[in-house]
Coordinates of C-alpha atoms and ligand atoms in Angstrom, one line a residue:
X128 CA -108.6 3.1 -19.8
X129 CA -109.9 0.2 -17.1
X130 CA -111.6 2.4 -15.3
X131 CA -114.9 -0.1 -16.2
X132 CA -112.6 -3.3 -16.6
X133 CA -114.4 -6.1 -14.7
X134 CA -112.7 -8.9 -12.9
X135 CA -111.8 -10.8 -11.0
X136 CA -108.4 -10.8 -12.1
X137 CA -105.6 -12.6 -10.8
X138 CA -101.9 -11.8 -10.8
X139 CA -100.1 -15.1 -10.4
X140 CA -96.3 -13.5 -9.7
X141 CA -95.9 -9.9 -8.5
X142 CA -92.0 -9.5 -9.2
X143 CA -90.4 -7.0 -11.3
X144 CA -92.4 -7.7 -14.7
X145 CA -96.0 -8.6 -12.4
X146 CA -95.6 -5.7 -10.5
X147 CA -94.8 -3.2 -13.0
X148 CA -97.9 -3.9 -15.1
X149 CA -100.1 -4.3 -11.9
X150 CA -98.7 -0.4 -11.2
X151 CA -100.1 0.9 -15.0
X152 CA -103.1 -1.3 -14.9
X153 CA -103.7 1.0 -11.1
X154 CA -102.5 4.3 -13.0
X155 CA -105.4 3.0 -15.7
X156 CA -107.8 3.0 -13.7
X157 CA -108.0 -0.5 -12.7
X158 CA -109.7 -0.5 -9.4
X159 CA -108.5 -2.9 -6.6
X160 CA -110.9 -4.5 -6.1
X161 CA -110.9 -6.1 -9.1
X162 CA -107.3 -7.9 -8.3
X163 CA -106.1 -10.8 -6.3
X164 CA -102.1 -11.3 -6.6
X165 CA -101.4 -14.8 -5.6
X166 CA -97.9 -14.3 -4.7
X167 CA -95.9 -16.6 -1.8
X168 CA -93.0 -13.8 -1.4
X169 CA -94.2 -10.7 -3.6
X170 CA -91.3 -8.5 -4.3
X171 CA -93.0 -5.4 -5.9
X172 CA -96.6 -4.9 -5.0
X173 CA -97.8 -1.1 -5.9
X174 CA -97.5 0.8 -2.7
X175 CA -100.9 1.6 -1.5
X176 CA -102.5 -1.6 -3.3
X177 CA -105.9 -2.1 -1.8
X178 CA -106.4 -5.5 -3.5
X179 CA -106.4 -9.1 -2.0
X180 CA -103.0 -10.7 -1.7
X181 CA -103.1 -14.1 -1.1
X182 CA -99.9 -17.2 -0.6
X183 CA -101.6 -19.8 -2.6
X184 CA -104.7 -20.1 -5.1
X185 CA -105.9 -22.4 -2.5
X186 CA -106.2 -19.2 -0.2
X187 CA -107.9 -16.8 -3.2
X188 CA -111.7 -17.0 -3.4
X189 CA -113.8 -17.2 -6.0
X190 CA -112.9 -17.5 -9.6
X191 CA -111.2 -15.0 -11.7
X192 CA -112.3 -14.1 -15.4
X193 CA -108.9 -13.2 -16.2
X194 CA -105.7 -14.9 -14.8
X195 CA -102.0 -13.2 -15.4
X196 CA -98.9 -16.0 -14.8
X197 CA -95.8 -13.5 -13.9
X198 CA -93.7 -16.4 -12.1
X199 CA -90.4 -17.4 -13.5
X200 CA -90.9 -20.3 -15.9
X201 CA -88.9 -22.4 -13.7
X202 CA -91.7 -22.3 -11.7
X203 CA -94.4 -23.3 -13.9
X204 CA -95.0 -26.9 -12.6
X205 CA -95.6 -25.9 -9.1
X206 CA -97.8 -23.3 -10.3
X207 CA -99.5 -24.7 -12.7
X208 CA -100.6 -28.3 -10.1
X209 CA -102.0 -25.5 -7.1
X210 CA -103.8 -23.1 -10.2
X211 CA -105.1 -25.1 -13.2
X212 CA -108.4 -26.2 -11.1
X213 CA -109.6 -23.0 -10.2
X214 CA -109.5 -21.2 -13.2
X215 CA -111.9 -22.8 -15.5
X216 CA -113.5 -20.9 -17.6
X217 CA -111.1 -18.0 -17.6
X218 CA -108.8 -16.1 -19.9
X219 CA -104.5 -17.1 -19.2
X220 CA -102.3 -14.5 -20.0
X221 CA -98.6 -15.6 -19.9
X222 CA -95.9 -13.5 -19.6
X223 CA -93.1 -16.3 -19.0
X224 CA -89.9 -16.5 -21.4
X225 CA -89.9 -19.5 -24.0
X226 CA -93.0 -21.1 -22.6
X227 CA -95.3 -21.6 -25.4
X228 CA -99.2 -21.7 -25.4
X229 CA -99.1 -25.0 -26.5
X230 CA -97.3 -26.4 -23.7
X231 CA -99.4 -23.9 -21.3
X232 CA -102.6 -25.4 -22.5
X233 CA -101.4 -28.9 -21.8
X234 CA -100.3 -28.1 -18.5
X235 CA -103.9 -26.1 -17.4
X236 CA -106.0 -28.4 -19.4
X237 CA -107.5 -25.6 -21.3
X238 CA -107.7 -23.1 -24.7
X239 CA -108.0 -19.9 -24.2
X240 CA -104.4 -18.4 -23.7
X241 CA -102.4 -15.4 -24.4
X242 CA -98.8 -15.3 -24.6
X243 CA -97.2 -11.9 -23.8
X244 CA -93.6 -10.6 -24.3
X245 CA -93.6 -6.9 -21.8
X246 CA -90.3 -5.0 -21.0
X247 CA -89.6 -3.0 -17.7
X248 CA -89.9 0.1 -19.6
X249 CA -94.0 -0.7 -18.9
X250 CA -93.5 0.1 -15.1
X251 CA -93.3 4.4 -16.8
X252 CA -95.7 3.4 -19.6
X253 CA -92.7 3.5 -21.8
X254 CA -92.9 -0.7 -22.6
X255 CA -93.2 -2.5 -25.4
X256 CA -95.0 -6.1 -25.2
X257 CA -95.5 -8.3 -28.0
X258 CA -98.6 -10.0 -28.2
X259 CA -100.0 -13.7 -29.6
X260 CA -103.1 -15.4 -29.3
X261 CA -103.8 -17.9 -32.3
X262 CA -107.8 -18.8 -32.4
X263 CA -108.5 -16.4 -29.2
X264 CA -112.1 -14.5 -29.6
X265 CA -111.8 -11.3 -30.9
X266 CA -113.2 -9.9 -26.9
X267 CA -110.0 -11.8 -25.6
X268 CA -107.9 -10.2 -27.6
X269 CA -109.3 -6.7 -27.3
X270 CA -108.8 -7.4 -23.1
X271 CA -105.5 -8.3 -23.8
X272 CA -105.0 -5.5 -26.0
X273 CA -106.7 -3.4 -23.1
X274 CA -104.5 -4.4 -20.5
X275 CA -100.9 -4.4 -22.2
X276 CA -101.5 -0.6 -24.0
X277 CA -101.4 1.0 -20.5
X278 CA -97.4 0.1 -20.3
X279 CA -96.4 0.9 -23.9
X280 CA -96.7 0.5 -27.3
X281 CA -98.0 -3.0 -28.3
X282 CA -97.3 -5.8 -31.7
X283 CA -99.5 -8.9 -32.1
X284 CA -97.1 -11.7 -33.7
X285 CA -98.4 -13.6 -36.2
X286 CA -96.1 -16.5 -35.2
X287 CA -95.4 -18.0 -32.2
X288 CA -91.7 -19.2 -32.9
X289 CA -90.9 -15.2 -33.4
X290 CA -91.0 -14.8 -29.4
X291 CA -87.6 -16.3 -29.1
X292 CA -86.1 -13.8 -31.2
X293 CA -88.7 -10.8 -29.8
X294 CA -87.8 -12.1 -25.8
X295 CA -84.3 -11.8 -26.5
X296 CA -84.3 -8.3 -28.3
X297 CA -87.0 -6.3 -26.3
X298 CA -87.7 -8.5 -23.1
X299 CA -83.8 -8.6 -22.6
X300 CA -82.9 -5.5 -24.0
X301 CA -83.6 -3.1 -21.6
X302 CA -80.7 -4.6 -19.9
X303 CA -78.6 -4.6 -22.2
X304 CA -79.1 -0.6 -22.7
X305 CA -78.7 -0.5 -18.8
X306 CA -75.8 -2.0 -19.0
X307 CA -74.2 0.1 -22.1
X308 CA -75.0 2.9 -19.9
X309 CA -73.0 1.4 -17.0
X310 CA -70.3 0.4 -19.6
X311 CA -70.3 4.3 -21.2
X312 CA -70.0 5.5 -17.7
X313 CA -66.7 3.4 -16.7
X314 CA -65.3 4.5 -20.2
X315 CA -65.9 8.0 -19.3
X316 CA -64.3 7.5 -16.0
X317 CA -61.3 6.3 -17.5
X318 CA -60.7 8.7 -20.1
X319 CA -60.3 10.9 -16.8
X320 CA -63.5 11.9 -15.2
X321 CA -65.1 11.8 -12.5
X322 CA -67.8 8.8 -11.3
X323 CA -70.1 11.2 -10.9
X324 CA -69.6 13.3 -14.2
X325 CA -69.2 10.3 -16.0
X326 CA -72.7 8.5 -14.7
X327 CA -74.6 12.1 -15.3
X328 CA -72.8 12.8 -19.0
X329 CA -73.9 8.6 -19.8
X330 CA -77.0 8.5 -18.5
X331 CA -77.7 12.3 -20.2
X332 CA -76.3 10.7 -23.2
X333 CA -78.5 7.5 -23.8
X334 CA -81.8 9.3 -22.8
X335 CA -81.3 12.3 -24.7
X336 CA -80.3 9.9 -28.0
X337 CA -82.7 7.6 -27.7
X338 CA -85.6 10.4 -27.4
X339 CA -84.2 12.3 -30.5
X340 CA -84.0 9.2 -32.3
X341 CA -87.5 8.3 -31.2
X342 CA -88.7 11.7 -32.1
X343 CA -87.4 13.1 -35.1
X344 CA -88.0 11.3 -37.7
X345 CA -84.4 10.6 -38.8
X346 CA -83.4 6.8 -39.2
X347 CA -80.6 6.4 -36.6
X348 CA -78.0 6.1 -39.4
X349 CA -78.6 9.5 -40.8
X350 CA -79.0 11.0 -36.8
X351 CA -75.2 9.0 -36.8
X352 CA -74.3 10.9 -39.5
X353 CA -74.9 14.4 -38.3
X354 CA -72.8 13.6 -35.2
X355 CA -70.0 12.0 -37.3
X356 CA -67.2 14.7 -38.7
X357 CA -64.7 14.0 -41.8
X358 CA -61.8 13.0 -39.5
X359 CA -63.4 13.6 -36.4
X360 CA -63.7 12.6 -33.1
X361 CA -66.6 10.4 -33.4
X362 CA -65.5 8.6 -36.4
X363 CA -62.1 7.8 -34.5
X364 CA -64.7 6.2 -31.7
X365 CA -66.7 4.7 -34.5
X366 CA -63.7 2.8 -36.0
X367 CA -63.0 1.1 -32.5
X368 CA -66.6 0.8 -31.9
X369 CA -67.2 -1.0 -35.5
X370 CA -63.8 -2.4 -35.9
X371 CA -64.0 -5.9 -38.0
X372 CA -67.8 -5.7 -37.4
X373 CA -67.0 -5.8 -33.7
X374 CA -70.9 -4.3 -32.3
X375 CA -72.4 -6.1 -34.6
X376 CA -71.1 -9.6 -33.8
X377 CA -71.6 -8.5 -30.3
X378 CA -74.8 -7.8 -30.7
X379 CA -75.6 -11.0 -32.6
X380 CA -74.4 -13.2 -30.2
X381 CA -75.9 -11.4 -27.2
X382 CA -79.4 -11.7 -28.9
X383 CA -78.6 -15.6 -30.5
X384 CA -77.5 -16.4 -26.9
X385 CA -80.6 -15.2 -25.3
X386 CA -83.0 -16.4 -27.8
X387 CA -81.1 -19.8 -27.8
X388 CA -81.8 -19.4 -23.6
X389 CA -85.4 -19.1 -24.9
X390 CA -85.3 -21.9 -26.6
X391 CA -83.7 -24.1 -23.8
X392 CA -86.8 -22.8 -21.1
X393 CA -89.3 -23.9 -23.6
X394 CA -87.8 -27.4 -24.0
X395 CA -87.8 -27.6 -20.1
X396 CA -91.4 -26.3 -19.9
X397 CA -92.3 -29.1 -22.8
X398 CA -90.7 -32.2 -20.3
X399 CA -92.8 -31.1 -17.6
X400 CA -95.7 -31.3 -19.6
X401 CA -95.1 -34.5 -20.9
X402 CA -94.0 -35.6 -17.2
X403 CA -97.2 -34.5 -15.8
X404 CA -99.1 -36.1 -18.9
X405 CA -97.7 -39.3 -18.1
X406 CA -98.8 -39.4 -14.5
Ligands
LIG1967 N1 -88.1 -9.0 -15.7 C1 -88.3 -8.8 -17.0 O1 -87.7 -7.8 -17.6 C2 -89.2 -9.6 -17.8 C3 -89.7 -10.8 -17.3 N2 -90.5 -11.5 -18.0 C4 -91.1 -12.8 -17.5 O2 -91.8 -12.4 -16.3 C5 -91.8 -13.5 -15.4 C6 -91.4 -12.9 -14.0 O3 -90.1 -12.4 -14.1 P1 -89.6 -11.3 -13.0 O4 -90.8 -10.4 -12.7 O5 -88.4 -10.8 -13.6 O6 -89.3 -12.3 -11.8 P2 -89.4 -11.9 -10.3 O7 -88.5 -13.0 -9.6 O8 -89.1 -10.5 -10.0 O9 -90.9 -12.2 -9.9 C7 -91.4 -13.5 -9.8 C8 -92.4 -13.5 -8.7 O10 -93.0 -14.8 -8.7 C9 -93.3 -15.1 -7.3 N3 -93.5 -16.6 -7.1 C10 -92.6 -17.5 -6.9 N4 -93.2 -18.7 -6.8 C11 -94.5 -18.5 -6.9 C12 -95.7 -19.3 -6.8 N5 -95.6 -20.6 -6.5 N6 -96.9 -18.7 -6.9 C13 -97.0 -17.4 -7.1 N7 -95.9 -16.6 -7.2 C14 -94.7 -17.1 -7.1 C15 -92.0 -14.6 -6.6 O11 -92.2 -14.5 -5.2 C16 -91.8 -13.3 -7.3 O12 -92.5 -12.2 -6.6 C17 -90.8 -14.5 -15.9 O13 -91.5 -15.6 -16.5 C18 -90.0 -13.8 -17.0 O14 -89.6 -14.6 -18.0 C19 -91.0 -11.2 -19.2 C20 -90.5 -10.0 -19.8 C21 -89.6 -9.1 -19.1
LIG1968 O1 -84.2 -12.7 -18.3 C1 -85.3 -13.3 -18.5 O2 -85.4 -14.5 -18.7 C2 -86.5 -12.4 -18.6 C3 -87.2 -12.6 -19.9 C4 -87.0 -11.3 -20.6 C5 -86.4 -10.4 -19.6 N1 -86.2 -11.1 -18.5

């Protein structure tokens, strides 16, 4: 719980990923009070957020203890000029894609940082984030610990070049379930149902596996197996499904693509870096 979690903390970002985990920190016990969201445009503050909201760190007072960076890394640059003087002396949590604490520590002239990878499962407390923080104090890590549990289940990484490969699996793959879902759906519809039949039977579907493959105990090949009859029906959709290997290339390439996407956002965060270093 953060019921007795002590700020100030500041939520640089309040978009999708920001705002979810602002929403479980609340549900946590987090009190307001404690939180400033620098935001310009903030697409998904908590309705009923008590805290300070603020444009700019130029317009937030004081200094926070604890600083979250939910902006897109695209905007790193920007946000790192107007931020990295007022946070000495606290704690940087990163949740960005790609950027690594290396190039985060040249950019804010400073140690202590956390790297996060969260999913949008978090905003139900259904997440999972991956967590890294080489050489933090054990009372950093435990905050970060603290903060990340309330939206999910959590997994320090040992190595940093692993969040590639983590970002495009779990950050990404809620989408790409969301979108199998939408893909099931049209299938349904074209095999003859309705839109509405079909979106209720897929959505049903995917929520009701994925809980009995959570929950039973079964590896997902052997629940497979207890759905798959000798000349059946699945099998026949199993043979088009795994045809030449054809879900599992797909899947490969999804996740190389995105973790190769990854790698691209951490290059870009590395020139800006260096750009800045060579001012
Ligand atoms: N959406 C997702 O599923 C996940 C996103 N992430 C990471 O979280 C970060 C945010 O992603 P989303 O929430 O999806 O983006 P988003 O676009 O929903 O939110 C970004 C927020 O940053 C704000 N912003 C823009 N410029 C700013 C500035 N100069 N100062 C302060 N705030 C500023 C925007 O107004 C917006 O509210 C990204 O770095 C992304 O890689 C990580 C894991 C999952
Ligand atoms: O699409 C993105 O770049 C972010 C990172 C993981 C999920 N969303």
């Amino acid at each position: 719980m953060l019921n007795g979690f002590q700020g100030p903390l500041w939520l640089v970002g309040c978009g999708a990923m920001g705002g979810a985990l602002l929403s479980r920190w609340r549900a946590a016990g987090l009190r307001d009070d404690q939180v400033t969201v620098i935001d310009p445009a903030p697409k998904a503050v908590p309705a009923g957020f008590a805290g300070i909201l603020v444009d700019s760190p130029d317009a937030a007072s004081g200094t926070p203890r604890l600083v979250v960076l939910g902006v897109k890394p695209q905007m790193l640059p920007v946000v790192a000029a107007s931020l990295s003087a007022r946070i000495a002396g606290a704690l940087l949590i990163s949740m960005l894609a790609g950027v690594r604490t290396g190039t985060l520590a040249n950019l804010f002239d400073r140690a202590r940082i956390a790297r996060i990878m969260p999913n949008t499962p978090a905003s139900i407390g259904a997440g999972v984030t991956a967590l890294y923080g080489a050489g933090l104090p054990a009372a950093d890590m435990a905050m970060v610990e603290a903060l990340l549990k309330p939206a999910g289940q959590t997994l320090w990484l040992e190595d940093e070049s692993r969040f590639d490969a983590v970002t495009a699996l779990s950050g990404s793959g809620p989408a790409y379930v969301f979108r199998f879902i939408e893909a099931l759906a049209g299938a349904g519809e074209a095999a003859g149902l309705d839109a509405a039949t079909a979106g209720a039977l897929a959505m049903a579907t995917v929520t009701g596996a994925a809980a009995l493959a959570a929950q039973s105990g079964e590896t997902p090949a052997a629940l497979r197996l207890a759905v798959t009859s000798p000349q059946g029906t699945t099998q026949a959709g199993l043979d088009v499904l795994d045809g030449d290997g054809a879900l599992s290339a797909l899947l490969r390439g999804t996740v190389r693509a995105a973790a190769e996407r990854s790698r691209a956002l951490a290059a870009a965060a590395d020139a800006a870096a260096d750009a800045k270093a060579a001012a």
